[in-house]
Amino acid sequence: MVFLSPLWSIAPILSVVLVEPRFKGASVAHGHGTISDTMTNAEIARVFERVGMLLELQGEENPFRIRAYERAVLVVGNLTAPLRDIYDRGGVRSLQELPGIGEDLAQKIEELLKTGKLQYLKNLEKCIPAGLLAIMEIEGIGQKKAKFLWKTFGVESIADLSKLLASGKLEDVNGWGGKSVANLRRGIAMHARMNGRMPIGDASPLAEEILQILRKANGVERVEIAGSLRRRKDTVGDLDFLATSTKPEEVMDIFCSLPQVARVIAKGSTKSTVFLKEGLDADIRVVDPKVFGAALHYFTGSKDHNVHIRKLGIRNGFTISEYGVFRGTAKRKGSLLAARTEEDVYRAVGLPYIEPELREDRGEIEAAMKGELPKLIEVNDIRGDLHCHSNFSDGADTMIDMAKAAKEADLLYIALTDHSSPMGMVKGIKKENISQYLKKIEEARKAVRGIHILSGAEVDILADGRLYLPDDILAKLDWVVAAVHSHFRQSREITTKRLLRALENPYVKVLGHPTTRMLGEREGIDFDVEAVLKEAKKQGKYLELNASKERLDLPDIHLRHAKEFGVKICINSDAHSIHGFSYEFGISQARRGWLEKGDVANTGARKI
Ligand code: DGT
Ligand code: CA
Ligand code: CA
């Protein structure tokens, strides 16, 4: 086996300073390689990165062997030409001409290009517990520490590691002083909270901040957000930026020294990755303006959408990559057909433009072919808000100030829906103070003209599905939001019954934040979504899309379901202060759920 090549020492591509296992755990592209001619350089680099990682973990004694893979990751990752093309030109031999690629690696590349898989990696994976790879996602644990924990204490999962920490044994070990143990605890807690992903409500402003700096920087012509953030997913794994510039190196310098950067993971001449102080990675790529559209399409993803579009291309006799749409096959690539804009790329395969929020390969390509893409809802379509809180319960501001703020946000109507809950810590509407509550709403109506104010309540659904307020009190209100705030761990069956019973209550208008999830913190309750949708349809009730950035509840797939069932959605802010009337992230999720203006109840100009 040839692992060491003398060319390494002069390899010009090694401007990359450091590479970390940033492609985490089981999400490695390896498993997706069924269409072998779509295996990209990036995917191949990831496979090699994983091999290197596993070799290190396994305790490979020959350090050159591990380094060979690490170097191959850099070489492959920084190539400008696709390995596919190089291979097609001269087979294994021309691969071997690449710096750092010996006979063995060239053969592995061939295997990957031909089959989309690597048997050698599969064999390695069999020897390493899967949980050990997850441990390396924790801040502060690399291969070396993971290996040590595994070999010394038999730690094979994050749970094992937590137990070990609790036992206090680690504190006695050399090099694992109190401080690093404390850091480890924090790392585990953070991992549990985020599972490596950041909610869009935090990621989006962070990315905008970076975007503004980059847009002002010298040498940057154009820069856009790509990846899952552009698709407006509820959580994102990292931030992806795509730029055009005549001085890519300068852009790399600026990007790597942004004030938001904690450390540089990899710095190349046209692409870099940094780890941000906020706890996630950010990637940037610089491309030629002529291929910006193709690159933006590629790096926006989703991967499944891209694969499907590429298949369409193949069927039409085209090859599609981040460099454009070309005539011919990957093997015999012809002239460039389209690359400047995303519209050009779609047009080349006979499709209209598809909004990023739809690009999940969930039927959007078929819909586009039939000319049946939805006309997605927009923020300005929202005309009323049917869930917000005043200081009568846990809101920060008075009803009058909330009404004024809503009016200023151009809303035509709101429902004030203070909490009504048996939980001691929540003040709010009780049987005893309902007249006082209604009187205050009446005062707000008088004080703030030009906005319609409904008297509402957010009433707790009790463990058995009854509501906290009796029917004769509910009858006094214009608008009742029923919502779960306790007993999250009931069985699926009981939870489903609980929700169905709540929907049967004649005074309930809408099921508030139906899954009760809190992004990155709580998964939410388990129930039969279809059964609930059917009941809502039958009873003529709404389901809420709670737009507060901590919740974004209902999630996109359920919104789509609701649309299919003909259940209308209320997109509400759940504002707890005068600053809370915002719908941006809710609208994003609605769009991801294919919702149109007509699918949402509070888009009409008149009150409901
Ligand atoms: P994330 O970061 O987990 O929230 O999800 P994405 O979709 O932003 O994924 P990311 O950051 O790994 O890559 C951004 C986009 O670039 C992805 O949506 C599609 C494209 N892409 C990246 N790597 C590959 C790859 O190896 N193969 C293909 N076909 N596309 C890729
Ligand atoms: Ca991403
Ligand atoms: Ca990325």
XYZ file of C-alpha atoms and ligand atoms in Angstrom:
641
model
C 0.000 0.000 0.000
C 1.227 3.445 -0.836
C 0.265 5.995 1.741
C 3.082 8.449 1.662
C 3.682 10.467 -1.408
C 6.648 12.792 -1.675
C 4.397 15.260 -3.447
C 2.728 16.075 -0.171
C 5.444 18.352 0.940
C 4.906 20.637 -2.007
C 1.167 20.326 -2.279
C -0.061 23.854 -2.865
C -3.524 23.113 -1.612
C -2.423 22.838 1.975
C -3.337 26.375 2.852
C -5.991 24.787 5.017
C -4.890 25.175 8.590
C -6.781 22.484 10.378
C -9.538 20.004 9.825
C -11.940 18.799 12.437
C -14.562 16.083 12.340
C -17.257 18.555 11.472
C -19.374 16.129 9.516
C -20.966 14.534 12.442
C -21.994 11.042 13.348
C -24.294 9.125 11.104
C -25.088 12.069 8.867
C -22.156 11.262 6.652
C -23.042 11.285 2.986
C -21.769 7.762 2.543
C -25.151 6.097 2.841
C -26.636 8.240 0.089
C -24.292 7.136 -2.615
C -26.668 4.924 -4.503
C -26.457 7.031 -7.638
C -22.784 6.537 -8.132
C -22.281 9.212 -10.759
C -23.450 11.856 -8.311
C -20.745 11.197 -5.711
C -19.181 14.619 -5.363
C -15.726 15.620 -4.193
C -17.269 16.810 -0.939
C -18.931 13.463 -0.362
C -15.739 11.592 -1.061
C -13.828 13.908 1.274
C -16.368 13.153 3.990
C -15.915 9.440 3.559
C -12.146 9.827 3.933
C -12.608 12.093 6.910
C -14.683 9.432 8.577
C -12.145 6.735 7.760
C -9.397 8.842 9.367
C -11.523 9.429 12.416
C -12.365 5.761 12.830
C -8.747 4.705 12.347
C -7.692 7.092 15.077
C -10.405 5.856 17.399
C -9.589 2.262 16.701
C -6.028 2.886 17.772
C -4.299 2.570 14.416
C -0.643 2.375 15.209
C 0.781 3.714 11.996
C 0.334 7.488 12.257
C 1.078 7.919 8.543
C -1.947 5.917 7.702
C -4.228 8.308 9.558
C -2.428 11.309 8.146
C -2.825 9.913 4.651
C -6.591 10.169 5.045
C -6.440 13.563 6.670
C -4.385 14.852 3.781
C -6.649 13.209 1.242
C -9.565 15.105 2.795
C -7.740 18.364 2.177
C -6.641 17.466 -1.321
C -10.054 16.257 -2.441
C -11.888 19.054 -0.682
C -9.855 21.716 -2.427
C -9.783 20.334 -5.943
C -11.380 22.523 -8.531
C -12.177 19.699 -10.953
C -14.576 16.914 -9.981
C -12.809 13.606 -9.243
C -15.355 12.057 -11.548
C -13.898 14.030 -14.482
C -10.317 13.235 -13.536
C -11.164 9.577 -13.235
C -13.072 9.541 -16.500
C -10.102 11.057 -18.284
C -7.425 8.621 -17.157
C -8.767 6.184 -14.590
C -6.913 5.273 -11.400
C -3.688 6.457 -12.969
C -4.729 10.063 -13.323
C -6.128 10.013 -9.790
C -2.677 8.937 -8.623
C -1.209 12.042 -10.180
C -2.996 14.123 -7.560
C -0.827 15.156 -4.627
C -1.281 12.863 -1.670
C -3.259 10.255 -3.582
C -1.399 6.981 -3.855
C -2.474 3.750 -5.436
C -4.562 2.639 -2.491
C -6.489 5.902 -2.162
C -6.947 6.105 -5.927
C -8.546 2.668 -5.861
C -10.800 3.698 -3.017
C -11.877 6.760 -4.990
C -12.610 4.490 -7.915
C -14.724 2.235 -5.701
C -16.643 5.256 -4.395
C -17.222 6.643 -7.882
C -18.362 3.292 -9.175
C -20.482 2.039 -6.279
C -21.085 5.049 -4.051
C -19.812 2.944 -1.126
C -16.559 1.985 0.501
C -16.289 -1.516 1.911
C -13.249 -0.542 3.963
C -15.281 2.093 5.811
C -18.081 -0.380 6.437
C -15.620 -2.807 7.989
C -14.192 -0.088 10.212
C -17.648 1.004 11.314
C -18.343 -2.514 12.538
C -15.470 -2.216 15.025
C -16.486 1.097 16.617
C -19.557 1.667 18.800
C -21.865 4.209 17.148
C -22.283 6.084 20.445
C -18.592 6.842 20.497
C -18.950 8.955 17.387
C -21.730 10.923 19.071
C -19.381 11.682 21.970
C -17.135 13.568 19.600
C -19.970 15.972 18.860
C -19.530 17.303 22.379
C -17.575 20.519 22.548
C -14.062 19.765 23.803
C -13.906 16.069 22.888
C -11.848 15.037 19.921
C -10.679 11.644 18.744
C -7.937 11.380 21.359
C -10.146 12.032 24.350
C -12.923 9.841 22.993
C -10.480 7.009 22.486
C -9.059 7.429 25.973
C -12.532 7.355 27.546
C -13.446 4.302 25.557
C -10.284 2.320 26.190
C -9.877 3.313 29.845
C -13.448 3.432 31.124
C -15.417 1.577 28.460
C -17.377 4.727 27.622
C -19.389 3.956 24.485
C -22.101 6.601 24.573
C -22.974 10.021 25.934
C -25.017 8.292 28.630
C -21.919 6.303 29.689
C -19.953 9.516 29.821
C -22.549 11.209 32.018
C -22.384 8.253 34.421
C -18.622 8.415 34.510
C -18.742 12.126 35.291
C -21.240 11.517 38.066
C -18.950 8.891 39.593
C -16.209 11.490 40.051
C -13.597 9.009 38.782
C -12.511 11.276 35.977
C -11.405 14.032 38.324
C -8.544 11.841 39.585
C -7.160 11.244 36.115
C -4.123 13.179 34.984
C -4.923 15.875 32.479
C -8.654 15.866 33.307
C -8.611 18.452 36.086
C -11.707 19.961 37.682
C -11.961 22.628 35.027
C -12.031 20.319 32.055
C -14.536 18.078 33.818
C -16.740 21.129 34.387
C -16.379 22.073 30.725
C -17.345 18.574 29.764
C -20.501 18.788 31.881
C -21.395 22.045 30.163
C -20.641 20.494 26.786
C -22.973 17.574 27.485
C -25.728 19.896 28.661
C -25.381 22.039 25.563
C -25.378 19.007 23.328
C -28.525 17.724 24.956
C -30.191 21.103 24.538
C -29.362 21.662 20.937
C -28.462 18.249 19.641
C -26.071 20.183 17.476
C -28.746 22.332 15.849
C -29.767 25.936 16.418
C -33.370 27.175 16.218
C -33.992 29.453 13.229
C -35.057 32.281 15.531
C -31.490 32.467 16.840
C -29.668 31.431 13.669
C -31.363 33.871 11.340
C -30.401 37.128 13.130
C -26.878 35.779 13.634
C -26.550 35.024 9.921
C -27.993 38.436 9.005
C -25.400 40.115 11.217
C -22.617 38.266 9.423
C -24.186 38.950 6.052
C -24.233 42.688 6.721
C -20.541 42.710 7.593
C -19.636 40.648 4.540
C -21.744 42.809 2.229
C -19.862 45.907 3.337
C -16.451 44.265 3.044
C -14.023 45.153 0.311
C -13.816 42.686 -2.522
C -17.200 41.091 -1.861
C -19.492 41.461 -4.837
C -22.432 39.425 -3.750
C -23.136 37.239 -0.778
C -26.221 35.234 0.097
C -27.365 32.765 2.722
C -27.738 29.192 1.443
C -28.364 25.805 3.082
C -31.145 24.940 5.471
C -31.370 28.524 6.693
C -32.363 29.694 3.221
C -34.901 26.889 3.151
C -36.074 28.331 6.486
C -35.928 25.036 8.354
C -36.984 25.271 11.992
C -33.473 24.376 13.154
C -30.174 24.550 11.280
C -27.006 22.490 11.580
C -24.731 25.273 10.402
C -24.797 28.552 8.496
C -23.934 28.467 4.801
C -22.849 31.522 2.847
C -22.199 31.820 -0.850
C -20.308 34.748 -2.321
C -18.855 36.059 -5.527
C -15.661 38.047 -5.544
C -12.684 38.819 -7.686
C -10.507 38.454 -4.589
C -11.647 35.249 -2.906
C -8.606 35.155 -0.620
C -9.551 38.484 0.892
C -13.058 37.220 1.493
C -11.597 34.225 3.318
C -9.527 36.553 5.508
C -12.544 38.655 6.368
C -14.736 35.649 7.031
C -12.211 33.925 9.271
C -11.659 37.050 11.340
C -15.304 38.002 11.847
C -16.002 39.080 15.433
C -18.490 36.204 15.718
C -15.801 33.583 15.070
C -14.479 31.491 17.973
C -11.964 29.558 15.885
C -11.113 28.710 12.323
C -11.728 25.104 11.393
C -10.555 25.174 7.795
C -9.362 28.052 5.686
C -8.913 27.505 1.977
C -8.640 29.771 -1.020
C -12.313 29.592 -2.040
C -13.987 27.914 0.913
C -13.676 28.059 4.646
C -15.354 26.793 7.771
C -15.366 28.517 11.134
C -16.830 27.667 14.517
C -18.873 30.566 15.853
C -18.955 31.757 19.443
C -22.677 31.014 19.431
C -21.831 27.314 19.166
C -22.281 26.310 15.526
C -20.252 26.197 12.327
C -20.449 28.602 9.439
C -19.321 27.714 5.902
C -18.498 30.050 3.078
C -17.828 29.419 -0.604
C -16.725 31.876 -3.215
C -17.722 31.157 -6.801
C -17.555 32.790 -10.199
C -20.522 35.140 -10.753
C -21.221 33.295 -14.004
C -22.155 30.154 -12.065
C -23.726 31.827 -9.038
C -27.219 30.512 -9.745
C -26.079 26.920 -10.114
C -23.979 27.172 -6.954
C -26.789 28.811 -4.995
C -29.137 26.084 -6.096
C -26.653 23.406 -5.113
C -25.762 24.862 -1.722
C -29.337 25.671 -0.834
C -30.265 22.016 -1.081
C -31.876 20.104 0.238
C -29.691 17.323 -0.874
C -32.732 15.201 -1.742
C -34.174 18.003 -3.857
C -30.849 18.359 -5.662
C -30.572 14.646 -6.321
C -34.072 14.637 -7.808
C -33.319 17.655 -10.018
C -30.106 15.996 -11.168
C -32.045 12.859 -12.105
C -34.409 14.996 -14.177
C -31.364 16.484 -15.835
C -29.981 13.061 -16.670
C -33.312 12.058 -18.161
C -33.126 15.127 -20.410
C -29.529 14.426 -21.366
C -27.990 17.028 -19.031
C -25.484 16.931 -16.220
C -26.171 19.258 -13.308
C -23.639 20.260 -10.692
C -22.742 23.298 -8.623
C -20.992 24.576 -11.765
C -24.065 24.577 -13.954
C -26.279 22.588 -16.257
C -24.277 20.977 -19.053
C -25.263 19.090 -22.143
C -24.195 15.460 -22.123
C -23.358 12.964 -19.414
C -20.887 13.339 -16.566
C -18.503 11.266 -18.683
C -18.934 13.298 -21.839
C -19.750 16.726 -20.653
C -20.766 19.169 -23.377
C -21.475 22.882 -23.424
C -22.755 24.897 -20.502
C -26.484 25.534 -20.768
C -27.360 27.461 -17.648
C -25.715 28.632 -14.452
C -26.169 32.362 -13.846
C -29.455 32.296 -11.942
C -31.485 29.645 -10.173
C -34.320 30.344 -12.589
C -31.952 29.397 -15.424
C -31.192 26.083 -13.759
C -34.871 25.234 -13.261
C -35.754 26.409 -16.750
C -33.140 24.100 -18.220
C -34.980 21.095 -16.809
C -38.342 22.500 -17.860
C -39.473 23.703 -14.452
C -40.635 27.011 -13.028
C -38.719 28.511 -10.099
C -39.277 26.569 -6.881
C -39.213 28.542 -3.623
C -36.400 27.446 -1.248
C -38.876 26.573 1.519
C -40.342 23.854 -0.697
C -37.061 22.219 -1.667
C -37.251 19.049 0.409
C -38.233 16.585 -2.318
C -41.659 16.262 -0.785
C -43.536 16.472 -4.068
C -42.557 20.007 -5.079
C -40.836 18.849 -8.261
C -43.889 16.848 -9.352
C -46.107 19.832 -8.508
C -43.824 22.141 -10.489
C -44.045 19.832 -13.506
C -47.819 20.002 -13.397
C -47.813 23.751 -12.863
C -49.404 23.190 -9.460
C -46.956 24.822 -7.099
C -48.687 26.603 -4.229
C -48.688 30.392 -4.123
C -47.101 30.611 -0.698
C -48.378 32.841 2.078
C -46.395 35.994 2.933
C -45.906 37.965 6.132
C -48.098 40.807 4.882
C -51.042 38.444 4.468
C -51.516 38.315 8.242
C -54.318 40.688 9.217
C -55.167 39.640 12.747
C -53.629 37.882 15.746
C -55.661 35.486 17.814
C -53.310 34.688 20.658
C -51.492 37.230 22.831
C -51.074 38.063 26.499
C -51.376 41.139 28.664
C -50.222 41.704 32.213
C -53.535 40.250 33.368
C -51.606 36.971 33.167
C -47.920 36.591 32.287
C -47.562 39.348 29.669
C -45.384 42.375 30.294
C -47.743 45.108 29.094
C -51.266 46.365 29.633
C -54.136 45.429 27.368
C -54.252 49.002 26.102
C -50.570 49.009 25.185
C -50.886 45.603 23.539
C -53.788 46.837 21.451
C -51.877 49.956 20.438
C -48.844 47.892 19.459
C -51.011 45.515 17.429
C -52.571 48.443 15.630
C -49.149 49.820 14.893
C -48.183 46.428 13.468
C -51.057 46.996 10.977
C -53.299 44.336 12.458
C -57.036 44.805 12.040
C -58.054 42.629 14.961
C -56.582 40.784 17.926
C -57.817 38.395 20.541
C -56.440 39.066 23.992
C -56.002 35.567 25.337
C -54.642 35.646 28.838
C -53.865 32.364 30.536
C -56.373 30.447 32.504
C -54.557 27.684 34.303
C -54.739 25.668 37.519
C -50.999 26.029 37.962
C -50.331 28.211 40.969
C -47.508 30.208 39.433
C -49.583 31.509 36.562
C -51.885 34.366 37.424
C -54.705 34.934 35.017
C -58.358 34.301 34.383
C -60.348 32.441 37.039
C -64.029 31.853 37.536
C -63.900 34.560 40.173
C -62.299 37.343 38.141
C -63.800 36.846 34.677
C -65.980 39.954 34.934
C -62.955 42.006 35.888
C -61.104 40.599 32.861
C -63.957 41.395 30.491
C -64.256 44.879 31.956
C -60.592 45.548 31.248
C -61.016 44.402 27.665
C -63.980 46.750 27.329
C -61.740 49.585 28.568
C -59.084 48.705 26.006
C -61.707 48.733 23.265
C -62.722 52.229 24.276
C -59.168 53.478 24.593
C -57.842 52.085 21.318
C -60.011 52.670 18.291
C -59.420 51.297 14.834
C -58.586 47.766 15.895
C -61.115 45.133 16.785
C -60.423 43.440 20.123
C -61.861 40.023 20.842
C -62.167 38.840 24.416
C -60.280 35.596 24.555
C -58.510 33.185 26.855
C -55.815 30.566 26.566
C -57.344 27.848 28.685
C -55.408 24.823 29.917
C -56.483 21.415 28.698
C -56.485 19.320 31.879
C -54.983 15.826 32.019
C -58.291 14.214 31.046
C -59.151 16.608 28.220
C -61.569 18.791 30.142
C -60.864 22.524 30.153
C -59.843 24.427 33.240
C -62.762 26.881 32.938
C -66.365 25.635 33.046
C -68.567 26.075 29.992
C -70.698 28.860 31.442
C -67.565 30.987 31.837
C -66.191 30.044 28.410
C -69.525 31.118 26.961
C -68.778 34.707 27.992
C -65.702 34.856 25.765
C -65.429 35.590 22.030
C -62.445 33.351 21.441
C -61.055 30.318 23.282
C -57.597 28.895 22.644
C -57.254 25.480 24.291
C -53.719 24.378 25.014
C -51.702 21.748 26.868
C -49.307 23.085 29.515
C -48.849 20.044 31.757
C -48.779 16.220 31.806
C -46.550 16.046 28.729
C -45.606 12.420 29.243
C -48.941 10.674 28.870
C -49.201 7.790 26.413
C -50.014 8.493 22.773
C -53.454 6.994 23.197
C -54.368 9.029 26.252
C -52.928 12.238 24.789
C -54.920 11.746 21.576
C -58.141 11.256 23.542
C -57.289 14.284 25.635
C -56.949 16.521 22.575
C -60.051 15.116 20.893
C -62.087 15.805 24.001
C -60.821 19.384 24.134
C -61.790 19.910 20.491
C -65.288 18.614 21.210
C -65.889 21.465 23.628
C -68.243 23.794 21.751
C -66.518 26.947 22.994
C -63.028 25.995 21.892
C -62.080 27.695 18.617
C -58.461 26.658 18.190
C -55.942 24.179 19.544
C -52.959 26.272 20.674
C -49.348 25.140 20.042
C -50.612 21.591 19.454
C -47.420 19.587 19.953
C -46.171 21.728 22.884
C -42.631 21.387 21.571
C -39.951 23.870 22.600
C -37.192 23.929 19.993
C -34.008 22.370 21.307
C -35.558 21.857 24.742
C -38.684 19.764 24.686
C -39.876 17.363 22.044
C -43.504 17.771 22.934
C -46.454 15.449 23.402
C -47.092 12.346 21.345
C -50.466 12.019 19.661
C -52.211 10.751 16.557
C -52.050 13.843 14.368
C -54.463 12.449 11.795
C -57.120 11.721 14.384
C -56.820 15.260 15.732
C -56.987 16.750 12.237
C -60.087 14.717 11.428
C -61.788 15.877 14.604
C -60.807 19.500 13.962
C -62.253 19.239 10.467
C -65.440 17.662 11.768
C -65.890 20.294 14.462
C -64.857 23.198 12.237
C -61.992 24.069 14.569
C -58.642 25.643 13.789
C -55.165 24.471 14.630
C -52.578 27.018 15.631
C -49.205 27.680 14.147
C -47.653 29.377 17.126
C -45.088 31.729 15.612
C -43.020 32.380 18.732
C -39.472 31.446 17.902
C -39.166 29.065 20.835
C -42.047 26.956 19.553
C -42.869 27.141 15.820
C -45.681 24.739 16.552
C -47.234 23.140 14.412
C -44.136 21.890 12.571
C -44.033 22.039 8.762
C -45.062 18.436 7.998
C -48.149 18.703 10.185
C -49.094 21.990 8.546
C -48.996 20.244 5.211
C -51.170 17.498 6.645
C -53.646 20.041 7.954
C -53.867 21.599 4.520
C -54.560 18.205 2.965
C -57.286 17.574 5.527
C -58.806 20.987 4.878
C -58.170 22.186 8.430
C -57.480 25.902 8.597
C -54.530 27.251 10.520
C -54.258 30.355 12.723
C -50.794 31.870 12.667
C -50.506 33.639 16.002
C -47.647 35.487 17.640
C -48.364 34.440 21.254
C -46.950 37.900 22.032
C -46.125 38.467 25.681
C -45.156 42.116 25.205
C -45.665 45.009 22.816
C -42.590 43.831 20.889
C -43.986 40.368 20.298
C -46.242 40.898 17.266
C -43.940 39.225 14.795
C -44.691 36.463 12.329
C -41.514 36.019 10.306
C -40.536 32.565 11.530
C -44.106 31.367 11.689
C -44.647 32.397 8.083
C -41.470 30.548 7.108
C -42.815 27.352 8.637
C -46.208 27.930 7.014
C -44.473 28.235 3.654
C -42.545 25.032 4.351
C -45.956 23.463 5.002
C -47.118 24.634 1.541
C -49.708 26.986 3.052
C -51.345 29.626 0.920
C -53.155 32.703 2.119
C -56.456 30.865 1.866
C -55.273 28.065 4.175
C -54.797 30.478 7.043
C -57.736 31.838 9.006
C -56.312 35.180 10.117
C -55.451 36.457 6.655
C -58.893 37.833 5.953
C -59.498 41.543 6.270
C -62.489 40.992 8.524
C -62.497 39.529 11.971
C -63.179 35.831 12.212
P -28.105 21.525 7.952
O -26.861 22.318 7.855
O -27.928 20.179 8.567
O -29.209 22.268 8.623
O -28.637 21.216 6.478
P -28.124 21.807 5.079
O -29.133 21.404 4.068
O -27.824 23.255 5.195
O -26.824 20.960 4.808
P -25.294 21.358 4.631
O -24.926 22.562 5.397
O -24.530 20.115 4.933
O -25.134 21.623 3.081
C -25.740 22.712 2.457
C -26.293 22.304 1.120
O -25.228 21.976 0.223
C -27.151 21.055 1.171
O -28.485 21.360 1.472
C -26.967 20.480 -0.193
C -25.567 20.854 -0.559
N -24.597 19.801 -0.258
C -23.652 19.842 0.692
N -22.906 18.749 0.689
C -23.389 17.969 -0.257
C -23.031 16.687 -0.738
O -22.113 16.039 -0.273
N -23.782 16.197 -1.767
C -24.814 16.902 -2.311
N -25.516 16.385 -3.279
N -25.176 18.096 -1.868
C -24.475 18.633 -0.864
Ca -26.254 24.106 6.592
Ca -22.687 23.540 5.627
